[in-house]
Amino acid sequence: MIPYGRQDISEDDIRAVEAVLRSDFLTQGPAIPAFEAAIAARSGAGHAVAVNSATSALHIACMALELGPGDLLWTVPNTFVASANVGLYCGAEVDFVDIDPATYLMCPMALEAKLAQAKRAGLLPKVIIPVHFAGQAADMVRIGSLARAHGIRVIEDASHAIGASYQGVPVGACPHSDITVFSFHPVKIITTAEGGCATTNDLELARRMMLARSHGVTRDIAQMQAAEGQGGWYYEQISLGYNYRMTDIQAALGLSQMARLDAFLSRRHELARRYDSLLADLPLVRPVQCPQGYSALHLYPVQVDDRTRVFAALRGAGIGVNVHYIPVHTHPFWRARGFDWGDFPVAEGFYNRAISLPLHTRLTEDEQDQVVAALRAALQA
Ligand SMILES: *Cc1c(COP(=O)(O)O)cnc(C)c1O
């Protein structure tokens, strides 16, 4: 089976992990700040906080923004369930904003209309999470200015988008948001096996996220109440936190992968351009690339008629296609919370015709030709 996505591990990556295994610290050691510094440098953000998954990063981001009971979080239906679940972790309510039919990203017009309605009803969200689906940045200028106008905080779910840029600025620099979150799951752009990171330019938000990832415990005298007269053992718990720490083993892998990020991105772009031309004469819709951005190209989603049959034909031919995403609000859990099919028709229409073709750095041109041949046969059957 040709997988839709997979990790790319080099001998250098393996040596980096091995070096940590032979060192004094498997966790809470020097590899974490080194990895965080690499992410901050690459994204141009002031601070980076590495954790054990993007889900954890989204959770501590919401905590830092003080999302809680009585608050509302909005995200898009066209995402992985974690983007919505984190609102419930904080005791907030969750709602969705439909996507743009051309880009599959949060639709600023739908957001504007929903905000106007929510304002009249006195039910504005506290936090909005646009998702950089497939590696392409959402329309952050419009989303950010709508959010600012209503006093709403913004977290960019850039799980697909490390290395992407928007209007010439790296995703993660947060010019239009409070916090950006990356994922390092093996199918994403770089990997730490499991792992994630939050970036921000706000020192106070970074400080809160660092507390939240490690039990709410601090060893920073400036943050303590009773530092005077205590010994070297002393620490204080000053808030409620979790154990969301990344290990040094993962951070070393991540740091080694960061050195390969540009090579990964250009290979993904090469393969995507190749799909663009190989698929040009087929009856399907190829993903559009927004001119104001450079996508990390996590996914190559096409839209086809008769998706379920085409999907089965491709899987039958050994092509590991996938579908991103079943709209979050249509899952049984969310329907039990009052949502239903029909609530977000653009995301549902996209889903009904979506197939993600294999796209990863180890995909060969031969394999890509097999994918295209199988797709051509399925569409002509
Ligand atoms: C992968 C993903 C997540 C969750 O990432 P983990 O690191 O697996 O927790 C969240 N949002 C989106 C859009 C994702 O693709």
Short mmCIF file of C-alpha atoms and ligand atoms in Angstrom, two decimals:
data_model
loop_
_atom_site.label_atom_id
_atom_site.label_comp_id
_atom_site.label_asym_id
_atom_site.label_seq_id
_atom_site.Cartn_x
_atom_site.Cartn_y
_atom_site.Cartn_z
CA MET A 1 0.00 0.00 0.00
CA ILE A 2 1.34 3.46 -0.91
CA PRO A 3 0.50 5.50 2.23
CA TYR A 4 -1.09 8.95 2.03
CA GLY A 5 1.49 10.26 4.47
CA ARG A 6 4.46 8.96 6.41
CA GLN A 7 7.56 10.07 8.27
CA ASP A 8 10.99 10.54 6.69
CA ILE A 9 13.73 9.49 9.13
CA SER A 10 17.40 9.89 8.18
CA GLU A 11 20.55 8.38 9.69
CA ASP A 12 21.25 11.83 11.22
CA ASP A 13 17.82 11.76 12.87
CA ILE A 14 18.60 8.34 14.34
CA ARG A 15 22.01 9.51 15.58
CA ALA A 16 20.39 12.54 17.24
CA VAL A 17 17.98 10.27 19.13
CA GLU A 18 20.75 7.85 20.03
CA ALA A 19 22.86 10.69 21.47
CA VAL A 20 20.03 11.60 23.85
CA LEU A 21 19.62 7.97 24.91
CA ARG A 22 23.32 7.97 25.85
CA SER A 23 23.09 11.32 27.66
CA ASP A 24 22.09 12.29 31.21
CA PHE A 25 18.59 13.53 30.42
CA LEU A 26 15.78 11.66 28.69
CA THR A 27 13.31 14.39 29.64
CA GLN A 28 13.47 17.93 31.09
CA GLY A 29 16.98 18.24 29.63
CA PRO A 30 18.68 20.57 27.14
CA ALA A 31 17.14 19.17 23.95
CA ILE A 32 13.79 20.81 24.72
CA PRO A 33 14.96 24.45 24.79
CA ALA A 34 17.18 23.74 21.76
CA PHE A 35 14.18 22.49 19.79
CA GLU A 36 12.03 25.37 21.01
CA ALA A 37 14.72 27.85 19.96
CA ALA A 38 14.77 26.30 16.47
CA ILE A 39 10.98 26.59 16.14
CA ALA A 40 10.99 30.18 17.43
CA ALA A 41 13.83 31.14 15.09
CA ARG A 42 12.19 29.54 12.07
CA SER A 43 8.76 31.00 12.72
CA GLY A 44 9.98 34.39 13.94
CA ALA A 45 7.92 34.08 17.13
CA GLY A 46 9.17 35.39 20.46
CA HIS A 47 8.50 32.18 22.36
CA ALA A 48 7.94 28.48 21.63
CA VAL A 49 6.55 25.95 24.11
CA ALA A 50 7.04 22.30 23.12
CA VAL A 51 4.59 19.67 24.40
CA ASN A 52 3.64 16.03 23.85
CA SER A 53 1.06 16.70 21.09
CA ALA A 54 -0.66 19.46 19.16
CA THR A 55 -3.80 18.57 21.07
CA SER A 56 -1.99 19.43 24.32
CA ALA A 57 -0.65 22.60 22.70
CA LEU A 58 -4.18 23.65 21.73
CA HIS A 59 -5.37 22.86 25.26
CA ILE A 60 -2.68 24.92 27.03
CA ALA A 61 -3.22 27.71 24.48
CA CYS A 62 -6.91 27.82 25.44
CA MET A 63 -5.95 27.70 29.12
CA ALA A 64 -3.50 30.59 28.68
CA LEU A 65 -6.28 32.63 27.05
CA GLU A 66 -8.45 31.79 30.09
CA LEU A 67 -11.14 29.99 28.12
CA GLY A 68 -13.56 28.52 30.66
CA PRO A 69 -17.14 27.69 31.58
CA GLY A 70 -19.60 30.14 30.08
CA ASP A 71 -17.24 30.92 27.19
CA LEU A 72 -17.52 29.94 23.55
CA LEU A 73 -14.86 28.61 21.18
CA TRP A 74 -15.38 28.60 17.41
CA THR A 75 -13.44 26.53 14.91
CA VAL A 76 -14.16 24.98 11.50
CA PRO A 77 -15.89 21.65 10.85
CA ASN A 78 -13.19 20.72 8.30
CA THR A 79 -10.57 19.71 10.85
CA PHE A 80 -9.45 16.92 13.10
CA VAL A 81 -11.68 16.59 16.17
CA ALA A 82 -8.95 17.88 18.51
CA SER A 83 -9.42 21.50 17.31
CA ALA A 84 -12.93 21.39 18.78
CA ASN A 85 -12.41 19.04 21.74
CA VAL A 86 -10.01 21.44 23.47
CA GLY A 87 -12.88 23.89 24.00
CA LEU A 88 -14.75 21.23 25.96
CA TYR A 89 -11.60 20.37 27.97
CA CYS A 90 -11.80 23.94 29.28
CA GLY A 91 -15.51 23.71 30.05
CA ALA A 92 -16.41 26.09 27.22
CA GLU A 93 -19.05 25.52 24.54
CA VAL A 94 -17.99 24.91 20.93
CA ASP A 95 -19.50 26.07 17.65
CA PHE A 96 -18.29 26.07 14.06
CA VAL A 97 -17.79 28.48 11.17
CA ASP A 98 -18.22 27.04 7.68
CA ILE A 99 -15.37 26.91 5.17
CA ASP A 100 -14.78 28.71 1.90
CA PRO A 101 -15.74 26.45 -1.04
CA ALA A 102 -12.59 27.32 -3.02
CA THR A 103 -9.89 27.11 -0.34
CA TYR A 104 -11.54 24.72 2.21
CA LEU A 105 -10.32 27.17 4.91
CA MET A 106 -12.40 29.18 7.41
CA CYS A 107 -14.60 31.51 5.35
CA PRO A 108 -14.17 35.13 6.49
CA MET A 109 -17.62 36.01 5.11
CA ALA A 110 -19.25 33.22 7.09
CA LEU A 111 -17.28 34.37 10.14
CA GLU A 112 -18.39 37.98 9.70
CA ALA A 113 -22.04 36.98 9.36
CA LYS A 114 -21.91 34.65 12.34
CA LEU A 115 -20.18 37.29 14.47
CA ALA A 116 -22.86 39.87 13.62
CA GLN A 117 -25.55 37.40 14.66
CA ALA A 118 -23.68 36.40 17.82
CA LYS A 119 -23.16 40.03 18.76
CA ARG A 120 -26.90 40.72 18.54
CA ALA A 121 -27.57 37.65 20.70
CA GLY A 122 -24.81 38.57 23.18
CA LEU A 123 -23.04 35.27 22.47
CA LEU A 124 -19.68 36.23 21.02
CA PRO A 125 -16.93 33.61 21.23
CA LYS A 126 -13.88 34.20 23.42
CA VAL A 127 -11.52 32.23 21.15
CA ILE A 128 -11.52 31.44 17.43
CA ILE A 129 -9.35 28.64 15.99
CA PRO A 130 -8.86 28.87 12.22
CA VAL A 131 -7.17 25.76 10.80
CA HIS A 132 -4.47 25.94 8.12
CA PHE A 133 -5.95 22.99 6.27
CA ALA A 134 -3.59 21.02 4.01
CA GLY A 135 -0.74 23.35 5.00
CA GLN A 136 -2.22 26.53 3.56
CA ALA A 137 -2.74 29.54 5.83
CA ALA A 138 -6.29 30.76 6.32
CA ASP A 139 -7.14 34.39 5.47
CA MET A 140 -5.56 35.68 8.67
CA VAL A 141 -5.75 39.38 7.81
CA ARG A 142 -9.54 39.27 7.65
CA ILE A 143 -9.97 36.73 10.46
CA GLY A 144 -7.56 38.65 12.69
CA SER A 145 -9.19 42.01 12.07
CA LEU A 146 -12.71 40.63 12.65
CA ALA A 147 -11.49 39.04 15.90
CA ARG A 148 -9.79 42.24 17.09
CA ALA A 149 -12.88 44.29 16.30
CA HIS A 150 -14.88 42.03 18.64
CA GLY A 151 -12.24 41.53 21.34
CA ILE A 152 -11.81 37.85 20.45
CA ARG A 153 -8.55 35.91 20.85
CA VAL A 154 -7.17 33.79 17.97
CA ILE A 155 -5.26 30.49 18.00
CA GLU A 156 -3.98 29.31 14.62
CA ASP A 157 -4.19 25.52 14.31
CA ALA A 158 -1.12 25.13 12.08
CA SER A 159 -0.85 21.38 12.70
CA HIS A 160 -0.44 20.99 8.92
CA ALA A 161 1.62 24.06 8.31
CA ILE A 162 5.07 24.27 9.87
CA GLY A 163 7.29 25.96 7.29
CA ALA A 164 4.37 27.60 5.51
CA SER A 165 4.18 31.35 5.14
CA TYR A 166 1.43 33.92 4.67
CA GLN A 167 2.07 37.29 3.02
CA GLY A 168 5.78 36.58 3.22
CA VAL A 169 5.72 35.98 6.99
CA PRO A 170 6.27 32.49 8.44
CA VAL A 171 3.26 30.78 9.97
CA GLY A 172 3.90 30.83 13.73
CA ALA A 173 5.02 34.48 13.82
CA CYS A 174 1.48 35.34 15.03
CA PRO A 175 1.05 38.81 13.43
CA HIS A 176 -2.73 38.25 13.34
CA SER A 177 -3.18 35.85 16.26
CA ASP A 178 -2.27 35.27 19.88
CA ILE A 179 -0.86 31.76 19.59
CA THR A 180 -0.01 29.29 16.80
CA VAL A 181 0.09 25.52 17.26
CA PHE A 182 2.07 22.91 15.29
CA SER A 183 1.80 19.09 15.27
CA PHE A 184 4.67 16.65 14.87
CA HIS A 185 2.65 13.46 14.40
CA PRO A 186 4.44 11.20 11.84
CA VAL A 187 2.09 12.10 8.97
CA LYS A 188 2.69 15.83 9.44
CA ILE A 189 5.50 17.92 7.92
CA ILE A 190 8.20 17.10 10.50
CA THR A 191 7.87 14.54 13.27
CA THR A 192 8.77 13.84 16.89
CA ALA A 193 6.60 10.66 16.86
CA GLU A 194 4.03 12.39 19.08
CA GLY A 195 4.56 16.06 19.76
CA GLY A 196 3.43 19.61 19.31
CA CYS A 197 4.46 23.18 19.96
CA ALA A 198 2.78 26.51 20.63
CA THR A 199 4.36 29.81 19.57
CA THR A 200 3.48 33.31 20.77
CA ASN A 201 4.99 36.77 21.05
CA ASP A 202 3.36 37.36 24.43
CA LEU A 203 5.67 36.49 27.33
CA GLU A 204 2.76 36.17 29.76
CA LEU A 205 0.96 33.67 27.50
CA ALA A 206 4.21 31.70 27.10
CA ARG A 207 4.70 31.66 30.86
CA ARG A 208 1.14 30.38 31.42
CA MET A 209 1.59 27.67 28.78
CA MET A 210 4.87 26.54 30.38
CA LEU A 211 3.10 26.23 33.73
CA ALA A 212 0.14 24.39 32.21
CA ARG A 213 2.36 21.81 30.50
CA SER A 214 4.06 20.85 33.77
CA HIS A 215 1.61 20.62 36.70
CA GLY A 216 1.37 24.38 37.28
CA VAL A 217 4.70 24.07 39.05
CA THR A 218 7.37 26.77 38.93
CA ARG A 219 11.00 26.97 40.05
CA ASP A 220 11.21 30.63 39.02
CA ILE A 221 11.69 32.72 42.18
CA ALA A 222 10.02 35.70 40.52
CA GLN A 223 6.79 33.68 40.28
CA MET A 224 6.85 32.25 43.84
CA GLN A 225 5.15 33.48 46.99
CA ALA A 226 7.53 32.06 49.63
CA ALA A 227 10.95 31.88 47.99
CA GLU A 228 12.67 33.56 50.93
CA GLY A 229 14.52 31.22 53.28
CA GLN A 230 13.85 28.10 51.20
CA GLY A 231 16.45 25.64 49.92
CA GLY A 232 17.39 24.26 46.54
CA TRP A 233 14.64 21.65 46.68
CA TYR A 234 11.93 24.27 46.68
CA TYR A 235 9.26 24.72 44.03
CA GLU A 236 5.70 25.98 44.10
CA GLN A 237 2.51 24.90 42.40
CA ILE A 238 0.80 28.17 41.53
CA SER A 239 -1.91 26.97 39.12
CA LEU A 240 -3.49 23.75 37.87
CA GLY A 241 -1.45 22.10 35.15
CA TYR A 242 -0.95 18.77 33.43
CA ASN A 243 1.97 16.59 32.44
CA TYR A 244 2.11 17.55 28.77
CA ARG A 245 5.90 17.56 28.55
CA MET A 246 7.78 16.52 25.42
CA THR A 247 10.76 14.23 26.09
CA ASP A 248 14.36 15.03 25.10
CA ILE A 249 14.28 11.99 22.84
CA GLN A 250 11.44 13.58 20.87
CA ALA A 251 12.95 17.07 20.95
CA ALA A 252 16.27 15.79 19.55
CA LEU A 253 14.41 14.10 16.72
CA GLY A 254 12.45 17.30 16.13
CA LEU A 255 15.57 19.45 16.08
CA SER A 256 17.21 17.11 13.57
CA GLN A 257 14.03 17.17 11.44
CA MET A 258 13.92 20.98 11.54
CA ALA A 259 17.25 21.02 9.69
CA ARG A 260 15.48 19.13 6.89
CA LEU A 261 12.31 21.24 6.82
CA ASP A 262 13.18 23.20 3.66
CA ALA A 263 14.10 20.01 1.79
CA PHE A 264 10.81 18.44 2.91
CA LEU A 265 8.82 21.44 1.73
CA SER A 266 10.45 21.64 -1.68
CA ARG A 267 9.93 17.92 -2.26
CA ARG A 268 6.26 18.30 -1.34
CA HIS A 269 5.97 21.24 -3.75
CA GLU A 270 7.67 19.26 -6.54
CA LEU A 271 5.27 16.36 -6.08
CA ALA A 272 2.22 18.64 -5.86
CA ARG A 273 3.20 20.45 -9.07
CA ARG A 274 3.62 17.06 -10.69
CA TYR A 275 0.11 16.02 -9.55
CA ASP A 276 -1.22 19.34 -10.89
CA SER A 277 0.02 18.55 -14.38
CA LEU A 278 -0.64 14.80 -14.37
CA LEU A 279 -4.24 15.33 -13.22
CA ALA A 280 -4.98 18.34 -15.46
CA ASP A 281 -7.16 16.44 -17.94
CA LEU A 282 -9.12 14.40 -15.38
CA PRO A 283 -12.68 15.21 -14.23
CA LEU A 284 -11.75 16.34 -10.72
CA VAL A 285 -11.06 19.54 -8.80
CA ARG A 286 -7.43 20.04 -7.80
CA PRO A 287 -6.54 22.01 -4.64
CA VAL A 288 -6.00 25.73 -5.25
CA GLN A 289 -2.89 27.49 -3.97
CA CYS A 290 -3.66 30.92 -2.56
CA PRO A 291 -1.32 33.53 -4.09
CA GLN A 292 -0.66 35.26 -0.74
CA GLY A 293 0.86 32.16 0.84
CA TYR A 294 3.42 29.39 0.58
CA SER A 295 1.74 26.14 1.64
CA ALA A 296 3.47 23.40 3.60
CA LEU A 297 1.39 21.01 1.41
CA HIS A 298 0.55 18.52 4.12
CA LEU A 299 -2.29 17.18 1.98
CA TYR A 300 -3.27 17.03 -1.69
CA PRO A 301 -7.09 16.83 -1.52
CA VAL A 302 -9.01 16.36 -4.76
CA GLN A 303 -12.77 16.58 -5.28
CA VAL A 304 -14.39 13.83 -7.33
CA ASP A 305 -17.90 12.68 -8.19
CA ASP A 306 -18.84 9.27 -6.86
CA ARG A 307 -16.18 9.57 -4.16
CA THR A 308 -17.03 6.40 -2.25
CA ARG A 309 -16.64 4.21 -5.35
CA VAL A 310 -13.44 5.98 -6.48
CA PHE A 311 -11.99 5.71 -2.97
CA ALA A 312 -12.69 1.96 -2.83
CA ALA A 313 -11.17 1.44 -6.30
CA LEU A 314 -7.99 3.26 -5.25
CA ARG A 315 -7.65 1.33 -1.99
CA GLY A 316 -8.27 -1.86 -4.00
CA ALA A 317 -5.36 -0.86 -6.24
CA GLY A 318 -3.02 -0.52 -3.27
CA ILE A 319 -3.21 3.25 -3.05
CA GLY A 320 -3.49 4.42 0.58
CA VAL A 321 -5.83 7.31 -0.08
CA ASN A 322 -7.60 8.92 2.84
CA VAL A 323 -10.37 11.46 3.49
CA HIS A 324 -9.85 14.74 5.35
CA TYR A 325 -12.10 15.53 7.11
CA ILE A 326 -15.35 14.00 8.25
CA PRO A 327 -16.94 17.28 9.42
CA VAL A 328 -16.47 17.39 13.19
CA HIS A 329 -20.10 18.34 13.90
CA THR A 330 -21.40 15.19 12.15
CA HIS A 331 -19.71 12.74 14.53
CA PRO A 332 -22.15 11.01 16.92
CA PHE A 333 -20.60 12.80 19.91
CA TRP A 334 -21.27 16.22 18.40
CA ARG A 335 -24.71 15.30 17.06
CA ALA A 336 -25.61 14.30 20.63
CA ARG A 337 -24.60 17.87 21.55
CA GLY A 338 -27.17 19.33 19.16
CA PHE A 339 -25.39 19.55 15.80
CA ASP A 340 -26.56 17.71 12.68
CA TRP A 341 -25.92 17.14 9.01
CA GLY A 342 -26.98 20.27 7.14
CA ASP A 343 -25.54 22.69 9.72
CA PHE A 344 -22.39 23.51 7.73
CA PRO A 345 -23.19 22.67 4.11
CA VAL A 346 -19.92 23.78 2.51
CA ALA A 347 -17.79 21.58 4.77
CA GLU A 348 -20.22 18.71 4.25
CA GLY A 349 -20.21 19.13 0.45
CA PHE A 350 -16.42 19.22 0.46
CA TYR A 351 -16.24 16.09 2.59
CA ASN A 352 -18.68 14.19 0.37
CA ARG A 353 -16.37 14.58 -2.64
CA ALA A 354 -12.96 14.58 -0.93
CA ILE A 355 -10.05 12.20 -1.42
CA SER A 356 -6.52 12.95 -0.15
CA LEU A 357 -3.96 11.50 -2.54
CA PRO A 358 -0.64 10.19 -1.19
CA LEU A 359 1.79 13.07 -0.61
CA HIS A 360 4.94 12.69 1.44
CA THR A 361 8.65 13.21 0.95
CA ARG A 362 9.45 9.55 0.30
CA LEU A 363 6.82 9.19 -2.42
CA THR A 364 8.66 8.32 -5.65
CA GLU A 365 7.65 9.52 -9.10
CA ASP A 366 6.92 5.91 -10.06
CA GLU A 367 4.56 5.57 -7.12
CA GLN A 368 2.95 8.89 -8.00
CA ASP A 369 2.43 7.62 -11.57
CA GLN A 370 0.73 4.52 -10.12
CA VAL A 371 -1.58 6.74 -8.05
CA VAL A 372 -2.50 8.78 -11.13
CA ALA A 373 -3.03 5.69 -13.29
CA ALA A 374 -5.29 4.10 -10.66
CA LEU A 375 -7.24 7.34 -10.28
CA ARG A 376 -7.60 7.70 -14.06
CA ALA A 377 -8.90 4.12 -14.32
CA ALA A 378 -11.34 4.63 -11.43
CA LEU A 379 -12.70 7.88 -12.89
CA GLN A 380 -13.16 6.33 -16.33
CA ALA A 381 -14.79 3.13 -15.06
C1 LIG B 1 -2.98 16.31 13.65
C2 LIG B 1 -3.90 17.42 14.00
C3 LIG B 1 -4.19 17.80 15.32
C4 LIG B 1 -3.73 17.02 16.50
O1 LIG B 1 -2.38 16.82 16.49
P1 LIG B 1 -1.71 15.79 17.53
O2 LIG B 1 -0.27 16.20 17.52
O3 LIG B 1 -1.93 14.43 16.96
O4 LIG B 1 -2.37 15.98 18.85
C5 LIG B 1 -4.97 18.92 15.54
N1 LIG B 1 -5.47 19.63 14.51
C6 LIG B 1 -5.26 19.28 13.23
C7 LIG B 1 -5.82 20.11 12.13
C8 LIG B 1 -4.47 18.15 12.93
O5 LIG B 1 -4.28 17.78 11.67
#
